[in-house]
């Protein structure tokens, strides 16, 4: 070992010792912060399934590859980071001797070939990612960037570190080639040989280059260890456990879609009959009241902004960005951590838990962070502004696109729950809807005895449960389908088509009440459970004696479809629930319904969020339309899992949209740009919102918004009266 090797070895050992010590300290700090969260015992169920899902999502890059070029580039960089870590380890042998290498595998030609290929592809991948970040930088002219709000220096730093480590990997190999110490043939490592051809025959070059590579790598580790909120770097490690602990690993769409998490206190579902606000946690009032998985979510965020780029609120000028919300919660959690770890925090009555002695050593910033309200405007110093919280439509686009399975929607609803149930703080206009749900059983406040009025005018009898001995489907009409003028046309169309196909069905009539979706999404879990328990009891009675496979419900509203099918199971209601487009597609494919006259004029389809993203029903409505229209369906640019929201979800249907551009107008402009004369929908909320948008654009005479069922009915029974085509006023 020469003098150069002695110096490089000492430098490598010293910087590695510092980096490892700082990294251990950082991991301990992050672990301590995450453990401040509430229990979530359900996250440990099905370890085999979780492991399988984690490996598929990480190794297969199933989320990232939805973004094609970006996903492919990121996959090569990820694989490069994992596999080429062996070359960083090899550098510790190379600083000590010019012909050093990894023991055992370091001289295998296959090792040289694989690392050469990965090194080249990793270089290409990181250059692509750097170009994409520069092209989408927040200060570029025109348009909002998905990186707006991200800590840009951290992204640039990580990318340059990766690039330099990859470059110096080839430099080390090049010096080995130049000095005659390289063990791999040209055919396996052509790039390394090409680099070696231009480097000098410098005996100490290998050790110096290896030392530089180690210094670069350990500088990266030191920097991220001093910045525990540097998600753009830490996600390389945290993504694995965050995906492993996702809410429902068996679901391909993402853990935060479909059913909401029930309200919990100390990791157990809250029983409202026994709950006490002074003993039980109602929603989330402080950051430490999120589950530990929530705090892991916040720590894992990569700041990539894919959630932000897809968010309907952000894209229409609202203050909500799912990314910035998560980053705010992350930064608050880590800033508040010293106060919490010292024993500080408020109990459920709002009293300080720590003694003065426990808090005496804390700096003023940590104490101030402990006093911040989680929800509050700038004047009150809140972490999350109320306008951010109430802008969310719970459409699920953020969860769908997140590459590390962050559950934004659950966290937003948890914060809403506390605001509604404890603070009684929510948009005033939503109060009317909640009172109507409590007093009338529907958000419009219509009399319960008018629930069956939609059946008037049909040329056949619609049987009620109890009036017939048997039926194949219980037709869940829903509040919109029973009371809202435009939605009644869909109800008529579905009933007519079922009757035409010979499907036996029955309705609950006055026995039906709101599914509870608007109450649950706005955060009023109490009203949701009141309505849901009543419905579960009614439905269980209607299906008494039937096994689950024969407890079939068809619903025209995706919100009811989602609630009955995914959430009533939490309350003892197990049913087989289908959306009407699924049933109609089946009836057409089996020949029970036959389109005879194609509907012309061009048709585009709008995917309802709670049918598409939340429940993965994309094909059925398109199959129905494909059979019923003339020519091909014209798709909007944003469709299927990337469909744009209509703006009505998350109880936004009953809240005024006062900030930015109206979401429904944005979507209508996209639909009209296709040139289609008919916008087909599969949701009464979407029908209302898009109809309002069309009328607002003054295009009511040129563009018609109708349900998929109505399109099919016009094709199956072209002699249907003209009245079904008349635009009825949208109910309010």
Coordinates of N, CA, C and O in Angstrom, one line a residue, residues 147-227:
X147 N -43.8 20.3 -9.9 CA -42.7 20.6 -8.9 C -42.9 21.9 -8.1 O -42.1 22.2 -7.2
X148 N -44.0 22.6 -8.4 CA -44.3 23.8 -7.6 C -44.4 23.4 -6.1 O -45.2 22.6 -5.8
X149 N -43.7 24.1 -5.3 CA -43.7 23.8 -3.9 C -42.7 22.8 -3.4 O -42.5 22.6 -2.2
X150 N -42.1 22.0 -4.3 CA -41.1 21.1 -4.0 C -39.8 21.8 -3.6 O -39.5 22.9 -4.2
X151 N -38.9 21.2 -2.8 CA -37.7 21.8 -2.5 C -36.7 21.5 -3.6 O -36.0 20.4 -3.6
X152 N -36.5 22.4 -4.5 CA -35.9 22.0 -5.8 C -34.4 21.7 -5.6 O -33.8 20.8 -6.3
X153 N -33.7 22.4 -4.7 CA -32.3 22.1 -4.5 C -32.0 20.7 -4.1 O -31.0 20.1 -4.5
X154 N -33.0 20.1 -3.4 CA -32.8 18.7 -2.9 C -32.9 17.8 -4.1 O -32.1 16.8 -4.2
X155 N -33.8 18.1 -5.0 CA -34.0 17.2 -6.2 C -32.7 17.3 -7.1 O -32.2 16.3 -7.5
X156 N -32.2 18.5 -7.3 CA -31.0 18.7 -8.1 C -29.8 18.0 -7.4 O -29.0 17.4 -8.1
X157 N -29.7 18.2 -6.1 CA -28.6 17.6 -5.4 C -28.6 16.1 -5.6 O -27.6 15.5 -5.9
X158 N -29.7 15.4 -5.3 CA -29.8 14.0 -5.4 C -29.5 13.5 -6.9 O -28.7 12.6 -7.1
X159 N -30.0 14.2 -7.9 CA -29.7 13.8 -9.2 C -28.3 14.0 -9.6 O -27.7 13.1 -10.3
X160 N -27.6 15.1 -9.2 CA -26.2 15.2 -9.5 C -25.4 14.2 -8.8 O -24.4 13.7 -9.3
X161 N -25.7 13.9 -7.5 CA -25.0 12.8 -6.8 C -25.1 11.5 -7.6 O -24.0 10.8 -7.8
X162 N -26.3 11.1 -8.0 CA -26.4 9.9 -8.7 C -25.6 9.9 -10.0 O -24.9 8.9 -10.4
X163 N -25.6 11.0 -10.7 CA -24.9 11.2 -12.0 C -23.4 11.0 -11.7 O -22.7 10.3 -12.4
X164 N -22.9 11.7 -10.7 CA -21.4 11.7 -10.4 C -21.0 10.3 -10.0 O -19.9 9.8 -10.3
X165 N -21.8 9.6 -9.2 CA -21.4 8.3 -8.7 C -21.3 7.3 -9.9 O -20.4 6.5 -10.0
X166 N -22.3 7.4 -10.8 CA -22.3 6.6 -12.0 C -21.0 6.9 -12.9 O -20.4 6.0 -13.4
X167 N -20.8 8.2 -13.0 CA -19.6 8.6 -13.9 C -18.3 8.0 -13.3 O -17.5 7.5 -14.0
X168 N -18.2 8.2 -11.9 CA -16.9 7.8 -11.3 C -16.8 6.3 -11.3 O -15.7 5.7 -11.2
X169 N -17.9 5.6 -11.4 CA -17.9 4.1 -11.5 C -17.1 3.7 -12.8 O -16.3 2.8 -12.8
X170 N -17.4 4.4 -13.9 CA -16.8 4.2 -15.1 C -15.3 4.7 -15.1 O -14.4 4.1 -15.8
X171 N -15.1 5.8 -14.4 CA -13.7 6.3 -14.3 C -12.8 5.3 -13.6 O -11.7 5.1 -14.1
X172 N -13.3 4.7 -12.5 CA -12.5 3.7 -11.8 C -12.2 2.6 -12.8 O -11.0 2.1 -12.9
X173 N -13.2 2.1 -13.5 CA -12.9 1.0 -14.4 C -12.0 1.4 -15.5 O -11.2 0.6 -16.0
X174 N -12.2 2.7 -15.9 CA -11.3 3.1 -17.0 C -9.8 3.2 -16.6 O -8.9 2.8 -17.4
X175 N -9.5 3.6 -15.4 CA -8.2 3.6 -14.9 C -7.6 2.1 -14.7 O -6.4 1.9 -15.0
X176 N -8.5 1.2 -14.4 CA -8.1 -0.2 -14.3 C -7.7 -0.7 -15.7 O -6.7 -1.4 -15.9
X177 N -8.5 -0.3 -16.7 CA -8.2 -0.6 -18.1 C -6.8 0.0 -18.5 O -6.0 -0.7 -19.1
X178 N -6.7 1.3 -18.2 CA -5.4 2.0 -18.6 C -4.2 1.4 -18.0 O -3.1 1.5 -18.5
X179 N -4.3 0.9 -16.7 CA -3.2 0.4 -16.0 C -3.0 -1.1 -16.1 O -2.1 -1.7 -15.5
X180 N -3.9 -1.8 -16.9 CA -3.8 -3.2 -17.1 C -4.3 -4.1 -16.0 O -3.9 -5.2 -15.9
X181 N -5.1 -3.5 -15.1 CA -5.7 -4.3 -14.0 C -7.1 -4.6 -14.1 O -7.8 -5.0 -13.1
X182 N -7.7 -4.5 -15.3 CA -9.1 -4.7 -15.5 C -9.3 -6.2 -15.9 O -8.7 -6.7 -16.8
X183 N -10.2 -6.8 -15.2 CA -10.4 -8.3 -15.4 C -11.4 -8.7 -16.4 O -11.5 -9.8 -16.8
X184 N -12.2 -7.7 -16.9 CA -13.4 -8.1 -17.8 C -13.0 -7.8 -19.2 O -12.4 -6.8 -19.6
X185 N -13.5 -8.7 -20.1 CA -13.2 -8.5 -21.6 C -14.0 -7.4 -22.2 O -15.0 -6.9 -21.6
X186 N -13.5 -7.0 -23.3 CA -14.1 -5.8 -24.0 C -15.6 -6.1 -24.4 O -16.4 -5.2 -24.2
X187 N -15.9 -7.3 -24.8 CA -17.3 -7.6 -25.2 C -18.3 -7.4 -24.0 O -19.5 -7.0 -24.3
X188 N -17.8 -7.6 -22.8 CA -18.7 -7.5 -21.6 C -18.8 -6.0 -21.1 O -19.8 -5.6 -20.5
X189 N -17.7 -5.3 -21.3 CA -17.6 -3.9 -20.7 C -17.1 -2.9 -21.7 O -16.0 -2.3 -21.5
X190 N -17.7 -2.7 -22.8 CA -17.2 -1.9 -23.9 C -17.1 -0.4 -23.5 O -16.1 0.3 -23.9
X191 N -18.0 0.1 -22.7 CA -17.9 1.5 -22.2 C -16.7 1.7 -21.3 O -16.0 2.7 -21.5
X192 N -16.5 0.8 -20.4 CA -15.3 0.9 -19.5 C -14.0 0.9 -20.3 O -13.1 1.7 -20.0
X193 N -14.0 0.0 -21.3 CA -12.8 0.0 -22.1 C -12.6 1.3 -22.9 O -11.5 1.7 -23.1
X194 N -13.7 1.8 -23.4 CA -13.6 3.1 -24.2 C -13.1 4.2 -23.3 O -12.3 5.1 -23.7
X195 N -13.6 4.3 -22.0 CA -13.1 5.3 -21.1 C -11.6 5.1 -20.8 O -10.9 6.0 -20.7
X196 N -11.3 3.8 -20.6 CA -9.9 3.5 -20.3 C -8.9 3.9 -21.5 O -7.8 4.3 -21.2
X197 N -9.4 3.9 -22.7 CA -8.6 4.2 -23.8 C -8.2 5.7 -23.8 O -7.2 6.1 -24.5
X198 N -9.0 6.6 -23.1 CA -8.6 8.0 -23.1 C -8.0 8.4 -21.8 O -7.6 9.6 -21.7
X199 N -7.9 7.6 -20.8 CA -7.3 7.9 -19.6 C -5.8 7.5 -19.6 O -5.4 6.6 -20.2
X200 N -5.0 8.3 -18.8 CA -3.6 8.0 -18.7 C -3.3 6.7 -17.9 O -4.1 6.3 -17.1
X201 N -2.1 6.2 -18.1 CA -1.7 5.0 -17.3 C -1.1 5.5 -16.0 O 0.1 5.7 -15.8
X202 N -2.1 5.9 -15.1 CA -1.7 6.5 -13.8 C -2.0 5.4 -12.7 O -3.1 5.0 -12.5
X203 N -1.0 4.9 -12.1 CA -1.1 3.8 -11.2 C -2.0 4.1 -10.0 O -2.7 3.2 -9.5
X204 N -2.0 5.4 -9.5 CA -2.8 5.7 -8.3 C -4.2 6.2 -8.7 O -5.0 6.6 -7.9
X205 N -4.5 6.2 -10.0 CA -5.8 6.7 -10.5 C -7.0 6.0 -9.9 O -8.0 6.6 -9.6
X206 N -6.9 4.6 -9.8 CA -8.0 3.8 -9.3 C -8.3 4.2 -7.9 O -9.5 4.4 -7.5
X207 N -7.3 4.3 -7.0 CA -7.5 4.7 -5.6 C -8.1 6.1 -5.5 O -9.0 6.3 -4.6
X208 N -7.6 7.0 -6.2 CA -8.0 8.4 -6.1 C -9.5 8.5 -6.6 O -10.4 9.1 -5.9
X209 N -9.8 7.9 -7.7 CA -11.2 7.9 -8.2 C -12.1 7.2 -7.3 O -13.3 7.6 -7.1
X210 N -11.7 6.1 -6.7 CA -12.5 5.3 -5.7 C -12.8 6.2 -4.5 O -13.9 6.2 -3.9
X211 N -11.7 6.9 -4.0 CA -11.9 7.8 -2.9 C -12.9 8.9 -3.2 O -13.8 9.2 -2.3
X212 N -12.8 9.5 -4.4 CA -13.8 10.5 -4.8 C -15.2 9.9 -4.8 O -16.2 10.6 -4.3
X213 N -15.3 8.7 -5.3 CA -16.7 8.1 -5.4 C -17.2 7.9 -4.0 O -18.4 8.1 -3.8
X214 N -16.4 7.4 -3.1 CA -16.9 7.2 -1.7 C -17.2 8.6 -1.1 O -18.2 8.7 -0.4
X215 N -16.4 9.6 -1.3 CA -16.7 10.9 -0.7 C -18.0 11.5 -1.2 O -18.8 12.0 -0.5
X216 N -18.2 11.3 -2.5 CA -19.5 11.7 -3.1 C -20.7 11.0 -2.5 O -21.7 11.6 -2.1
X217 N -20.5 9.7 -2.4 CA -21.6 8.9 -1.8 C -21.9 9.2 -0.3 O -23.0 9.3 0.1
X218 N -20.8 9.4 0.4 CA -21.0 9.7 1.9 C -21.4 11.1 2.1 O -22.1 11.4 3.1
X219 N -21.1 12.0 1.2 CA -21.6 13.4 1.3 C -23.1 13.4 1.1 O -23.8 14.0 1.8
X220 N -23.6 12.5 0.2 CA -25.0 12.4 0.0 C -25.7 11.9 1.3 O -26.7 12.4 1.8
X221 N -25.1 10.9 1.9 CA -25.6 10.3 3.2 C -25.6 11.3 4.3 O -26.5 11.4 5.1
X222 N -24.5 12.1 4.4 CA -24.4 13.1 5.4 C -25.5 14.2 5.2 O -26.2 14.6 6.2
X223 N -25.7 14.6 4.0 CA -26.7 15.7 3.7 C -28.1 15.2 4.1 O -28.9 15.9 4.7
X224 N -28.4 14.0 3.6 CA -29.8 13.5 3.9 C -30.0 13.2 5.4 O -31.1 13.3 5.9
X225 N -28.9 12.8 6.1 CA -29.0 12.6 7.5 C -29.2 13.8 8.3 O -29.9 13.8 9.4
X226 N -28.7 14.9 7.8 CA -28.9 16.2 8.4 C -30.3 16.9 8.0 O -30.6 17.9 8.5
X227 N -30.9 16.2 7.0 CA -32.2 16.7 6.6 C -33.2 15.6 6.5 O -33.5 15.0 5.5

